[in-house]
Short mmCIF file of N, CA and C in Angstrom, two decimals:
data_model
loop_
_atom_site.label_atom_id
_atom_site.label_comp_id
_atom_site.label_asym_id
_atom_site.label_seq_id
_atom_site.Cartn_x
_atom_site.Cartn_y
_atom_site.Cartn_z
N MET A 1 13.01 15.74 12.50
CA MET A 1 13.98 15.86 11.44
C MET A 1 13.49 16.88 10.44
N LYS A 2 14.30 17.88 10.14
CA LYS A 2 13.94 18.91 9.18
C LYS A 2 14.27 18.42 7.78
N ARG A 3 13.41 18.83 6.85
CA ARG A 3 13.62 18.42 5.46
C ARG A 3 14.53 19.37 4.74
N ASP A 4 15.00 18.94 3.60
CA ASP A 4 15.83 19.71 2.71
C ASP A 4 15.10 20.97 2.30
N PRO A 5 15.71 22.17 2.53
CA PRO A 5 15.03 23.42 2.18
C PRO A 5 14.75 23.56 0.69
N SER A 6 15.42 22.80 -0.15
CA SER A 6 15.15 22.91 -1.59
C SER A 6 13.75 22.41 -1.93
N ARG A 7 13.10 21.70 -1.03
CA ARG A 7 11.76 21.19 -1.27
C ARG A 7 10.67 22.20 -0.91
N VAL A 8 11.04 23.29 -0.28
CA VAL A 8 10.05 24.24 0.20
C VAL A 8 9.52 25.09 -0.95
N GLY A 9 8.22 25.29 -0.99
CA GLY A 9 7.63 26.26 -1.88
C GLY A 9 7.12 25.75 -3.21
N GLY A 10 7.08 24.51 -3.45
CA GLY A 10 6.56 24.01 -4.71
C GLY A 10 6.33 22.53 -4.65
N PRO A 11 5.92 21.95 -5.79
CA PRO A 11 5.67 20.52 -5.78
C PRO A 11 6.96 19.74 -5.58
N THR A 12 6.85 18.63 -4.88
CA THR A 12 7.96 17.72 -4.66
C THR A 12 7.59 16.40 -5.32
N THR A 13 8.50 15.88 -6.14
CA THR A 13 8.26 14.61 -6.79
C THR A 13 9.22 13.59 -6.23
N LEU A 14 8.68 12.50 -5.72
CA LEU A 14 9.47 11.40 -5.20
C LEU A 14 9.38 10.25 -6.18
N THR A 15 10.52 9.66 -6.51
CA THR A 15 10.56 8.54 -7.45
C THR A 15 11.19 7.34 -6.79
N GLU A 16 11.31 6.25 -7.53
CA GLU A 16 11.90 5.02 -7.01
C GLU A 16 13.32 5.26 -6.49
N ALA A 17 14.02 6.26 -7.00
CA ALA A 17 15.39 6.54 -6.58
C ALA A 17 15.45 7.31 -5.25
N ASP A 18 14.33 7.72 -4.74
CA ASP A 18 14.26 8.55 -3.53
C ASP A 18 13.76 7.71 -2.36
N ASP A 19 14.58 7.60 -1.30
CA ASP A 19 14.17 6.84 -0.11
C ASP A 19 12.89 7.39 0.52
N ALA A 20 12.63 8.69 0.33
CA ALA A 20 11.43 9.30 0.92
C ALA A 20 10.15 8.73 0.31
N LEU A 21 10.22 8.17 -0.90
CA LEU A 21 9.03 7.56 -1.50
C LEU A 21 8.55 6.40 -0.64
N ASP A 22 9.46 5.49 -0.28
CA ASP A 22 9.09 4.37 0.57
C ASP A 22 8.64 4.85 1.94
N ALA A 23 9.34 5.85 2.48
CA ALA A 23 8.97 6.37 3.80
C ALA A 23 7.56 6.97 3.76
N ALA A 24 7.22 7.68 2.70
CA ALA A 24 5.88 8.28 2.58
C ALA A 24 4.81 7.21 2.49
N PHE A 25 5.03 6.20 1.64
CA PHE A 25 4.04 5.12 1.51
C PHE A 25 3.94 4.30 2.80
N ASP A 26 5.07 4.07 3.47
CA ASP A 26 5.04 3.35 4.75
C ASP A 26 4.23 4.13 5.78
N ALA A 27 4.45 5.44 5.83
CA ALA A 27 3.70 6.26 6.79
C ALA A 27 2.22 6.26 6.47
N LEU A 28 1.88 6.33 5.19
CA LEU A 28 0.48 6.33 4.79
C LEU A 28 -0.21 5.00 5.06
N SER A 29 0.58 3.93 5.16
CA SER A 29 -0.01 2.62 5.45
C SER A 29 -0.30 2.43 6.94
N ASP A 30 0.19 3.36 7.78
CA ASP A 30 0.03 3.28 9.23
C ASP A 30 -1.22 4.06 9.65
N PRO A 31 -2.20 3.39 10.29
CA PRO A 31 -3.43 4.08 10.69
C PRO A 31 -3.20 5.26 11.63
N ASP A 32 -2.22 5.15 12.55
CA ASP A 32 -1.94 6.27 13.46
C ASP A 32 -1.39 7.47 12.68
N CYS A 33 -0.52 7.21 11.72
CA CYS A 33 0.02 8.30 10.91
C CYS A 33 -1.07 8.98 10.10
N ARG A 34 -1.99 8.21 9.55
CA ARG A 34 -3.10 8.79 8.80
C ARG A 34 -3.99 9.62 9.73
N ARG A 35 -4.21 9.13 10.94
CA ARG A 35 -5.02 9.88 11.92
C ARG A 35 -4.34 11.20 12.28
N ILE A 36 -3.01 11.16 12.42
CA ILE A 36 -2.26 12.39 12.72
C ILE A 36 -2.39 13.37 11.57
N LEU A 37 -2.20 12.90 10.33
CA LEU A 37 -2.32 13.79 9.19
C LEU A 37 -3.71 14.42 9.09
N ALA A 38 -4.73 13.66 9.44
CA ALA A 38 -6.09 14.20 9.43
C ALA A 38 -6.27 15.25 10.52
N ALA A 39 -5.58 15.09 11.63
CA ALA A 39 -5.77 15.98 12.77
C ALA A 39 -5.03 17.31 12.64
N VAL A 40 -3.94 17.33 11.93
CA VAL A 40 -3.06 18.51 11.94
C VAL A 40 -3.37 19.50 10.82
N ASP A 41 -4.66 19.79 10.63
CA ASP A 41 -5.01 20.82 9.66
C ASP A 41 -4.63 22.20 10.21
N GLU A 42 -4.45 22.30 11.50
CA GLU A 42 -3.89 23.48 12.18
C GLU A 42 -2.67 23.01 12.95
N PRO A 43 -1.64 23.86 13.10
CA PRO A 43 -0.43 23.43 13.82
C PRO A 43 -0.74 22.94 15.24
N MET A 44 -0.10 21.81 15.59
CA MET A 44 -0.28 21.20 16.90
C MET A 44 1.06 20.70 17.42
N THR A 45 1.22 20.73 18.74
CA THR A 45 2.39 20.12 19.36
C THR A 45 2.18 18.61 19.42
N THR A 46 3.24 17.87 19.69
CA THR A 46 3.10 16.43 19.78
C THR A 46 2.14 16.02 20.89
N SER A 47 2.17 16.74 21.99
CA SER A 47 1.25 16.45 23.09
C SER A 47 -0.20 16.68 22.66
N GLU A 48 -0.45 17.75 21.93
CA GLU A 48 -1.80 18.03 21.43
C GLU A 48 -2.24 16.96 20.44
N ILE A 49 -1.29 16.50 19.61
CA ILE A 49 -1.59 15.44 18.65
C ILE A 49 -1.98 14.16 19.39
N ALA A 50 -1.21 13.81 20.42
CA ALA A 50 -1.50 12.60 21.19
C ALA A 50 -2.90 12.67 21.79
N ASP A 51 -3.23 13.81 22.36
CA ASP A 51 -4.56 13.98 22.96
C ASP A 51 -5.67 13.91 21.90
N ASP A 52 -5.49 14.64 20.81
CA ASP A 52 -6.51 14.69 19.77
C ASP A 52 -6.73 13.34 19.09
N CYS A 53 -5.64 12.60 18.90
CA CYS A 53 -5.72 11.31 18.21
C CYS A 53 -5.92 10.13 19.15
N ASP A 54 -5.96 10.41 20.45
CA ASP A 54 -6.15 9.39 21.47
C ASP A 54 -5.11 8.26 21.35
N ILE A 55 -3.83 8.69 21.27
CA ILE A 55 -2.72 7.74 21.24
C ILE A 55 -1.74 8.13 22.34
N ALA A 56 -0.93 7.18 22.77
CA ALA A 56 0.07 7.43 23.81
C ALA A 56 1.07 8.48 23.32
N LEU A 57 1.55 9.30 24.25
CA LEU A 57 2.50 10.35 23.90
C LEU A 57 3.76 9.77 23.26
N SER A 58 4.25 8.65 23.78
CA SER A 58 5.46 8.04 23.20
C SER A 58 5.19 7.58 21.77
N THR A 59 4.01 7.07 21.51
CA THR A 59 3.63 6.66 20.16
C THR A 59 3.55 7.88 19.25
N ALA A 60 2.95 8.96 19.75
CA ALA A 60 2.83 10.18 18.96
C ALA A 60 4.21 10.70 18.56
N TYR A 61 5.17 10.68 19.50
CA TYR A 61 6.53 11.12 19.17
C TYR A 61 7.13 10.26 18.06
N ARG A 62 6.96 8.95 18.14
CA ARG A 62 7.51 8.06 17.10
C ARG A 62 6.85 8.31 15.76
N LYS A 63 5.54 8.46 15.74
CA LYS A 63 4.82 8.65 14.49
C LYS A 63 5.13 10.01 13.87
N VAL A 64 5.23 11.03 14.70
CA VAL A 64 5.59 12.37 14.21
C VAL A 64 7.00 12.35 13.61
N GLU A 65 7.92 11.66 14.25
CA GLU A 65 9.28 11.54 13.72
C GLU A 65 9.24 10.82 12.37
N ARG A 66 8.46 9.77 12.28
CA ARG A 66 8.32 9.01 11.03
C ARG A 66 7.75 9.89 9.93
N LEU A 67 6.71 10.63 10.22
CA LEU A 67 6.09 11.52 9.24
C LEU A 67 6.99 12.69 8.86
N SER A 68 7.82 13.15 9.80
CA SER A 68 8.73 14.27 9.54
C SER A 68 9.82 13.91 8.54
N GLU A 69 10.04 12.64 8.33
CA GLU A 69 11.04 12.20 7.36
C GLU A 69 10.46 12.18 5.94
N THR A 70 9.23 12.61 5.79
CA THR A 70 8.56 12.65 4.50
C THR A 70 8.08 14.09 4.26
N PRO A 71 7.63 14.39 3.05
CA PRO A 71 7.06 15.72 2.81
C PRO A 71 5.63 15.86 3.35
N LEU A 72 5.11 14.84 4.01
CA LEU A 72 3.71 14.84 4.44
C LEU A 72 3.46 15.71 5.67
N LEU A 73 4.47 15.91 6.51
CA LEU A 73 4.30 16.67 7.75
C LEU A 73 5.33 17.78 7.81
N ALA A 74 4.89 19.00 8.09
CA ALA A 74 5.78 20.15 8.19
C ALA A 74 6.00 20.49 9.67
N GLU A 75 7.25 20.80 9.99
CA GLU A 75 7.60 21.16 11.37
C GLU A 75 7.81 22.66 11.46
N GLY A 76 7.31 23.25 12.53
CA GLY A 76 7.50 24.66 12.79
C GLY A 76 7.79 24.86 14.26
N ILE A 77 7.83 26.10 14.67
CA ILE A 77 8.10 26.45 16.07
C ILE A 77 6.94 27.29 16.59
N ARG A 78 6.44 26.91 17.75
CA ARG A 78 5.44 27.73 18.47
C ARG A 78 6.22 28.58 19.46
N PHE A 79 6.25 29.88 19.18
CA PHE A 79 6.97 30.80 20.05
C PHE A 79 6.13 31.16 21.25
N ASP A 80 6.80 31.21 22.40
CA ASP A 80 6.16 31.55 23.65
C ASP A 80 6.88 32.79 24.20
N PRO A 81 6.15 33.84 24.56
CA PRO A 81 6.79 35.05 25.08
C PRO A 81 7.67 34.77 26.30
N ASP A 82 7.39 33.70 27.04
CA ASP A 82 8.17 33.35 28.22
C ASP A 82 9.43 32.56 27.85
N GLY A 83 9.63 32.27 26.57
CA GLY A 83 10.82 31.57 26.11
C GLY A 83 10.68 30.06 26.09
N ASP A 84 9.49 29.55 26.38
CA ASP A 84 9.26 28.10 26.38
C ASP A 84 8.71 27.68 25.02
N HIS A 85 9.58 27.76 23.98
CA HIS A 85 9.16 27.45 22.62
C HIS A 85 8.96 25.94 22.46
N ALA A 86 8.09 25.55 21.54
CA ALA A 86 7.79 24.14 21.31
C ALA A 86 7.70 23.87 19.82
N ALA A 87 8.08 22.66 19.43
CA ALA A 87 7.90 22.25 18.04
C ALA A 87 6.41 22.01 17.82
N GLU A 88 5.94 22.42 16.64
CA GLU A 88 4.56 22.14 16.27
C GLU A 88 4.55 21.63 14.84
N TYR A 89 3.52 20.87 14.53
CA TYR A 89 3.46 20.18 13.25
C TYR A 89 2.14 20.44 12.57
N SER A 90 2.20 20.51 11.25
CA SER A 90 0.99 20.66 10.44
C SER A 90 1.17 19.84 9.17
N ARG A 91 0.06 19.60 8.51
CA ARG A 91 0.11 18.83 7.27
C ARG A 91 1.01 19.57 6.30
N GLY A 92 1.98 18.87 5.73
CA GLY A 92 2.95 19.49 4.83
C GLY A 92 2.54 19.51 3.39
N VAL A 93 1.40 18.94 3.08
CA VAL A 93 0.95 18.88 1.68
C VAL A 93 -0.53 19.25 1.60
N THR A 94 -0.89 19.78 0.45
CA THR A 94 -2.29 20.07 0.20
C THR A 94 -2.88 19.11 -0.82
N ASP A 95 -2.02 18.44 -1.60
CA ASP A 95 -2.48 17.54 -2.63
C ASP A 95 -1.39 16.54 -2.94
N ALA A 96 -1.76 15.31 -3.26
CA ALA A 96 -0.79 14.28 -3.62
C ALA A 96 -1.32 13.49 -4.82
N THR A 97 -0.41 13.17 -5.73
CA THR A 97 -0.77 12.41 -6.91
C THR A 97 0.20 11.26 -7.07
N VAL A 98 -0.32 10.06 -7.27
CA VAL A 98 0.50 8.88 -7.53
C VAL A 98 0.38 8.56 -9.00
N GLU A 99 1.53 8.40 -9.64
CA GLU A 99 1.56 8.03 -11.06
C GLU A 99 2.28 6.71 -11.21
N LEU A 100 1.70 5.83 -11.99
CA LEU A 100 2.31 4.53 -12.31
C LEU A 100 2.67 4.53 -13.79
N SER A 101 3.93 4.21 -14.08
CA SER A 101 4.37 4.16 -15.48
C SER A 101 5.41 3.08 -15.65
N ASP A 102 5.89 2.92 -16.86
CA ASP A 102 6.95 1.95 -17.13
C ASP A 102 8.23 2.31 -16.36
N ALA A 103 8.40 3.58 -16.05
CA ALA A 103 9.58 4.04 -15.31
C ALA A 103 9.46 3.77 -13.81
N GLY A 104 8.28 3.39 -13.35
CA GLY A 104 8.07 3.11 -11.93
C GLY A 104 7.00 3.98 -11.33
N VAL A 105 7.02 4.06 -10.02
CA VAL A 105 6.03 4.83 -9.27
C VAL A 105 6.59 6.22 -9.00
N ARG A 106 5.71 7.21 -9.13
CA ARG A 106 6.09 8.58 -8.83
C ARG A 106 5.02 9.20 -7.95
N LEU A 107 5.42 9.81 -6.86
CA LEU A 107 4.52 10.51 -5.95
C LEU A 107 4.85 11.99 -6.01
N THR A 108 3.89 12.79 -6.41
CA THR A 108 4.08 14.24 -6.47
C THR A 108 3.18 14.87 -5.42
N VAL A 109 3.76 15.65 -4.55
CA VAL A 109 2.99 16.32 -3.49
C VAL A 109 3.13 17.83 -3.66
N GLU A 110 2.00 18.50 -3.50
CA GLU A 110 1.97 19.95 -3.55
C GLU A 110 2.16 20.46 -2.13
N SER A 111 3.19 21.24 -1.92
CA SER A 111 3.57 21.68 -0.60
C SER A 111 2.74 22.86 -0.13
N SER A 112 2.46 22.86 1.17
CA SER A 112 1.79 24.01 1.78
C SER A 112 2.74 24.75 2.73
N GLU A 113 4.02 24.40 2.69
CA GLU A 113 4.99 25.00 3.63
C GLU A 113 5.13 26.49 3.44
N ALA A 114 5.08 26.98 2.22
CA ALA A 114 5.23 28.42 2.01
C ALA A 114 4.11 29.17 2.72
N GLU A 115 2.88 28.65 2.63
CA GLU A 115 1.75 29.27 3.32
C GLU A 115 1.93 29.18 4.83
N ALA A 116 2.40 28.03 5.33
CA ALA A 116 2.58 27.84 6.77
C ALA A 116 3.66 28.77 7.30
N SER A 117 4.75 28.94 6.55
CA SER A 117 5.83 29.79 7.04
C SER A 117 5.38 31.25 7.07
N MET A 118 4.54 31.66 6.12
CA MET A 118 4.03 33.03 6.13
C MET A 118 3.08 33.24 7.30
N ALA A 119 2.32 32.21 7.67
CA ALA A 119 1.40 32.33 8.79
C ALA A 119 2.16 32.54 10.10
N ALA A 120 3.39 32.05 10.17
CA ALA A 120 4.18 32.21 11.39
C ALA A 120 4.47 33.68 11.67
N PHE A 121 4.49 34.50 10.62
CA PHE A 121 4.76 35.92 10.82
C PHE A 121 3.56 36.64 11.41
N ASP A 122 2.41 36.00 11.42
CA ASP A 122 1.20 36.59 11.98
C ASP A 122 0.95 36.15 13.42
N ALA A 123 1.97 35.59 14.08
CA ALA A 123 1.79 35.07 15.44
C ALA A 123 1.50 36.20 16.41
N PRO A 124 0.33 36.21 17.01
CA PRO A 124 -0.02 37.27 17.98
C PRO A 124 0.85 37.18 19.24
N GLY A 125 1.23 38.32 19.74
CA GLY A 125 2.01 38.36 20.98
C GLY A 125 3.48 38.05 20.82
N VAL A 126 3.95 37.89 19.60
CA VAL A 126 5.35 37.59 19.37
C VAL A 126 6.01 38.80 18.75
N SER A 127 7.11 39.20 19.33
CA SER A 127 7.81 40.38 18.85
C SER A 127 9.26 40.03 18.55
N ALA A 128 9.84 40.67 17.57
CA ALA A 128 11.24 40.45 17.25
C ALA A 128 12.14 41.28 18.16
N ASP A 129 11.56 42.09 19.01
CA ASP A 129 12.36 42.93 19.91
C ASP A 129 12.90 42.14 21.07
#
C-alpha cells in the first residue's frame, strides 16, 4: 500500500485522530516487524527480507503490508533491465519521537523518503531510453 504523497519529504506527525498512529504502534509491538525494520537499512525485496530475518515468505508479505500502512516502511521499485521489476522496501524514517501531553499521544517521524527517491536515480544499468 502506497502512502499519501503529501507525507513525502519532511516530518510526519501522527496524533490520536490519525489511524496510522495505532498502526505504527501495533507494528512496533510486533517482534517480526521490528526485525524487518532493523534489516532494511538498504532496500530489499520481500523475499530478501524473509531470508535475512529468517521468517516464512508468507509472514514477510503480511508484515511488510502491515508496515507499509505506516510511515515506518518506504516502498520503491527495483528496476530490472529485462523488465522483471520488483517492489523493494527500506526504512521510511530516520528518527521518531513520541510526545505525551494533555492532548494525547503524538508520534513524529522524520522521513528518509526524499533521500531514498533520489538514490533511485543512481540505479546502475537502468536507462530511461
